[in-house]
Amino acid sequence: MTTYRIGEAADLLGVSADTIRRWVDAGRLTAGRDEHGHRVVDGVNLAAFARAQAADPDAGAEFSSARNRLRGIVVDVRKDTVMAQVDIQAGPFRVVSLMSREAVDELDLRVGSVAVAVIKSTTVVVERSAPVPARGRTTG
């Protein structure tokens, strides 16, 4: 069974360790204790909690086959005469999109505006990160 210490669970959910502690104290997230007395969250429980916390799709999502939608804030727009690059910060994730300048102008994308990065791809690479022993992650 994979367990995560409070700090690691916080990193995975993109919140502070204090937020995780508040959720545990309020009974929203179940945690136990490891052999050293540190609070740990079971990986299966953390995954179920994360899925339950996922926001509903944005309005209009029901008209698209794309399921990967990241709502964020535009942090950079670079345009030339034909093409543009738009950087969106969606929580801890940076999404970079290359598109026509015309599309950027029509969508009125500017630094500070809210945008949704909709990702539809035939290739998605999934990597598994190496365990980080210093953070106290245990597997069994």
mmCIF file of C-alpha atoms in Angstrom:
data_model
loop_
_atom_site.group_PDB
_atom_site.id
_atom_site.type_symbol
_atom_site.label_atom_id
_atom_site.label_comp_id
_atom_site.label_asym_id
_atom_site.label_seq_id
_atom_site.Cartn_x
_atom_site.Cartn_y
_atom_site.Cartn_z
ATOM 1 C CA MET A 1 0.000 0.000 0.000
ATOM 2 C CA THR A 2 1.377 3.437 -0.943
ATOM 3 C CA THR A 3 1.023 6.150 1.669
ATOM 4 C CA TYR A 4 1.855 9.835 1.510
ATOM 5 C CA ARG A 5 2.958 12.158 4.277
ATOM 6 C CA ILE A 6 0.997 15.386 4.651
ATOM 7 C CA GLY A 7 3.510 17.510 2.715
ATOM 8 C CA GLU A 8 3.645 15.106 -0.189
ATOM 9 C CA ALA A 9 -0.163 14.844 -0.339
ATOM 10 C CA ALA A 10 -0.267 18.651 -0.393
ATOM 11 C CA ASP A 11 2.207 18.764 -3.290
ATOM 12 C CA LEU A 12 0.151 16.248 -5.252
ATOM 13 C CA LEU A 13 -3.085 18.196 -4.760
ATOM 14 C CA GLY A 14 -1.511 21.629 -5.262
ATOM 15 C CA VAL A 15 -2.475 22.922 -1.812
ATOM 16 C CA SER A 16 -0.589 23.719 1.388
ATOM 17 C CA ALA A 17 0.205 21.182 4.079
ATOM 18 C CA ASP A 18 -1.996 23.240 6.416
ATOM 19 C CA THR A 19 -4.929 22.754 4.053
ATOM 20 C CA ILE A 20 -4.421 18.980 4.121
ATOM 21 C CA ARG A 21 -4.268 19.073 7.938
ATOM 22 C CA ARG A 22 -7.509 21.093 8.074
ATOM 23 C CA TRP A 23 -9.221 18.596 5.748
ATOM 24 C CA VAL A 24 -8.042 15.716 7.945
ATOM 25 C CA ASP A 25 -9.107 17.490 11.153
ATOM 26 C CA ALA A 26 -12.529 18.232 9.628
ATOM 27 C CA GLY A 27 -12.973 14.595 8.599
ATOM 28 C CA ARG A 28 -12.999 15.356 4.872
ATOM 29 C CA LEU A 29 -9.832 13.313 4.256
ATOM 30 C CA THR A 30 -8.851 10.202 6.186
ATOM 31 C CA ALA A 31 -5.333 9.932 7.556
ATOM 32 C CA GLY A 32 -3.549 7.487 9.805
ATOM 33 C CA ARG A 33 -0.175 7.476 11.504
ATOM 34 C CA ASP A 34 3.060 5.828 10.404
ATOM 35 C CA GLU A 35 5.510 4.031 12.697
ATOM 36 C CA HIS A 36 7.029 7.407 13.659
ATOM 37 C CA GLY A 37 3.690 8.978 14.554
ATOM 38 C CA HIS A 38 3.531 11.157 11.436
ATOM 39 C CA ARG A 39 0.189 11.547 9.707
ATOM 40 C CA VAL A 40 -0.051 9.652 6.432
ATOM 41 C CA VAL A 41 -2.761 9.382 3.805
ATOM 42 C CA ASP A 42 -3.408 6.138 1.958
ATOM 43 C CA GLY A 43 -2.815 6.537 -1.785
ATOM 44 C CA VAL A 44 -6.182 5.058 -2.762
ATOM 45 C CA ASN A 45 -8.010 7.402 -0.368
ATOM 46 C CA LEU A 46 -6.024 10.383 -1.649
ATOM 47 C CA ALA A 47 -6.888 9.508 -5.258
ATOM 48 C CA ALA A 48 -10.586 9.168 -4.410
ATOM 49 C CA PHE A 49 -10.517 12.497 -2.566
ATOM 50 C CA ALA A 50 -8.773 14.226 -5.479
ATOM 51 C CA ARG A 51 -11.308 12.852 -7.936
ATOM 52 C CA ALA A 52 -14.218 13.988 -5.754
ATOM 53 C CA GLN A 53 -12.716 17.489 -5.512
ATOM 54 C CA ALA A 54 -12.316 17.835 -9.276
ATOM 55 C CA ALA A 55 -14.262 20.788 -10.595
ATOM 56 C CA ASP A 56 -17.158 20.321 -12.934
ATOM 57 C CA PRO A 57 -16.288 20.935 -16.574
ATOM 58 C CA ASP A 58 -16.644 24.477 -17.819
ATOM 59 C CA ALA A 59 -19.805 25.560 -19.565
ATOM 60 C CA GLY A 60 -19.661 24.378 -23.149
ATOM 61 C CA ALA A 61 -17.667 21.252 -22.299
ATOM 62 C CA GLU A 62 -20.668 19.092 -23.112
ATOM 63 C CA PHE A 63 -20.233 20.143 -26.748
ATOM 64 C CA SER A 64 -16.677 18.798 -26.983
ATOM 65 C CA SER A 65 -15.146 15.350 -27.001
ATOM 66 C CA ALA A 66 -12.049 16.708 -25.234
ATOM 67 C CA ARG A 67 -11.993 15.802 -21.551
ATOM 68 C CA ASN A 68 -8.701 17.399 -20.514
ATOM 69 C CA ARG A 69 -9.592 20.975 -19.627
ATOM 70 C CA LEU A 70 -7.285 23.171 -17.560
ATOM 71 C CA ARG A 71 -8.702 26.532 -16.481
ATOM 72 C CA GLY A 72 -6.080 29.127 -15.684
ATOM 73 C CA ILE A 73 -4.759 32.624 -16.125
ATOM 74 C CA VAL A 74 -2.893 33.878 -19.177
ATOM 75 C CA VAL A 75 0.604 34.813 -17.995
ATOM 76 C CA ASP A 76 2.276 35.625 -21.321
ATOM 77 C CA VAL A 77 1.288 36.349 -24.916
ATOM 78 C CA ARG A 78 3.909 36.693 -27.651
ATOM 79 C CA LYS A 79 2.738 37.570 -31.150
ATOM 80 C CA ASP A 80 4.435 38.048 -34.486
ATOM 81 C CA THR A 81 2.792 38.783 -37.814
ATOM 82 C CA VAL A 82 1.351 35.274 -38.307
ATOM 83 C CA MET A 83 1.747 33.152 -35.156
ATOM 84 C CA ALA A 84 1.442 33.591 -31.398
ATOM 85 C CA GLN A 85 2.459 31.813 -28.222
ATOM 86 C CA VAL A 86 0.116 31.873 -25.233
ATOM 87 C CA ASP A 87 1.257 30.704 -21.791
ATOM 88 C CA ILE A 88 -1.427 29.708 -19.285
ATOM 89 C CA GLN A 89 -0.772 28.959 -15.618
ATOM 90 C CA ALA A 90 -3.394 26.442 -14.493
ATOM 91 C CA GLY A 91 -2.697 25.778 -10.835
ATOM 92 C CA PRO A 92 0.811 24.347 -10.665
ATOM 93 C CA PHE A 93 0.807 23.580 -14.389
ATOM 94 C CA ARG A 94 2.166 25.763 -17.190
ATOM 95 C CA VAL A 95 0.495 25.136 -20.532
ATOM 96 C CA VAL A 96 1.995 26.644 -23.685
ATOM 97 C CA SER A 97 -0.056 26.894 -26.856
ATOM 98 C CA LEU A 98 1.077 27.931 -30.316
ATOM 99 C CA MET A 99 -1.707 29.306 -32.486
ATOM 100 C CA SER A 100 -2.382 31.855 -35.160
ATOM 101 C CA ARG A 101 -2.193 35.519 -34.261
ATOM 102 C CA GLU A 102 -5.688 35.833 -35.698
ATOM 103 C CA ALA A 103 -7.019 33.328 -33.129
ATOM 104 C CA VAL A 104 -5.357 35.211 -30.251
ATOM 105 C CA ASP A 105 -6.844 38.489 -31.469
ATOM 106 C CA GLU A 106 -10.331 37.001 -31.970
ATOM 107 C CA LEU A 107 -10.270 35.432 -28.479
ATOM 108 C CA ASP A 108 -8.874 38.681 -27.063
ATOM 109 C CA LEU A 109 -6.277 36.728 -25.099
ATOM 110 C CA ARG A 110 -4.233 39.046 -22.885
ATOM 111 C CA VAL A 111 -2.047 38.686 -19.828
ATOM 112 C CA GLY A 112 -4.372 38.443 -16.840
ATOM 113 C CA SER A 113 -7.374 37.036 -18.674
ATOM 114 C CA VAL A 114 -8.891 33.666 -17.788
ATOM 115 C CA ALA A 115 -8.597 30.944 -20.407
ATOM 116 C CA VAL A 116 -9.208 27.211 -20.639
ATOM 117 C CA ALA A 117 -6.574 25.003 -22.229
ATOM 118 C CA VAL A 118 -8.461 22.162 -23.906
ATOM 119 C CA ILE A 119 -6.198 19.242 -24.681
ATOM 120 C CA LYS A 120 -7.167 16.581 -27.197
ATOM 121 C CA SER A 121 -4.294 14.395 -28.222
ATOM 122 C CA THR A 122 -3.699 10.988 -29.702
ATOM 123 C CA THR A 123 -0.440 10.759 -27.784
ATOM 124 C CA VAL A 124 -0.232 11.310 -24.057
ATOM 125 C CA VAL A 125 2.980 10.255 -22.358
ATOM 126 C CA VAL A 126 2.527 9.109 -18.766
ATOM 127 C CA GLU A 127 5.608 8.840 -16.596
ATOM 128 C CA ARG A 128 5.929 7.469 -13.130
ATOM 129 C CA SER A 129 8.185 9.524 -10.922
ATOM 130 C CA ALA A 130 10.814 7.843 -8.793
ATOM 131 C CA PRO A 131 10.052 7.559 -5.074
ATOM 132 C CA VAL A 132 11.564 10.293 -2.965
ATOM 133 C CA PRO A 133 12.872 8.608 0.210
ATOM 134 C CA ALA A 134 13.699 11.882 1.976
ATOM 135 C CA ARG A 135 10.011 12.858 1.976
ATOM 136 C CA GLY A 136 9.013 9.704 3.819
ATOM 137 C CA ARG A 137 6.910 8.061 1.145
ATOM 138 C CA THR A 138 6.452 4.392 1.917
ATOM 139 C CA THR A 139 5.253 1.524 -0.203
ATOM 140 C CA GLY A 140 4.230 -1.891 0.913
#
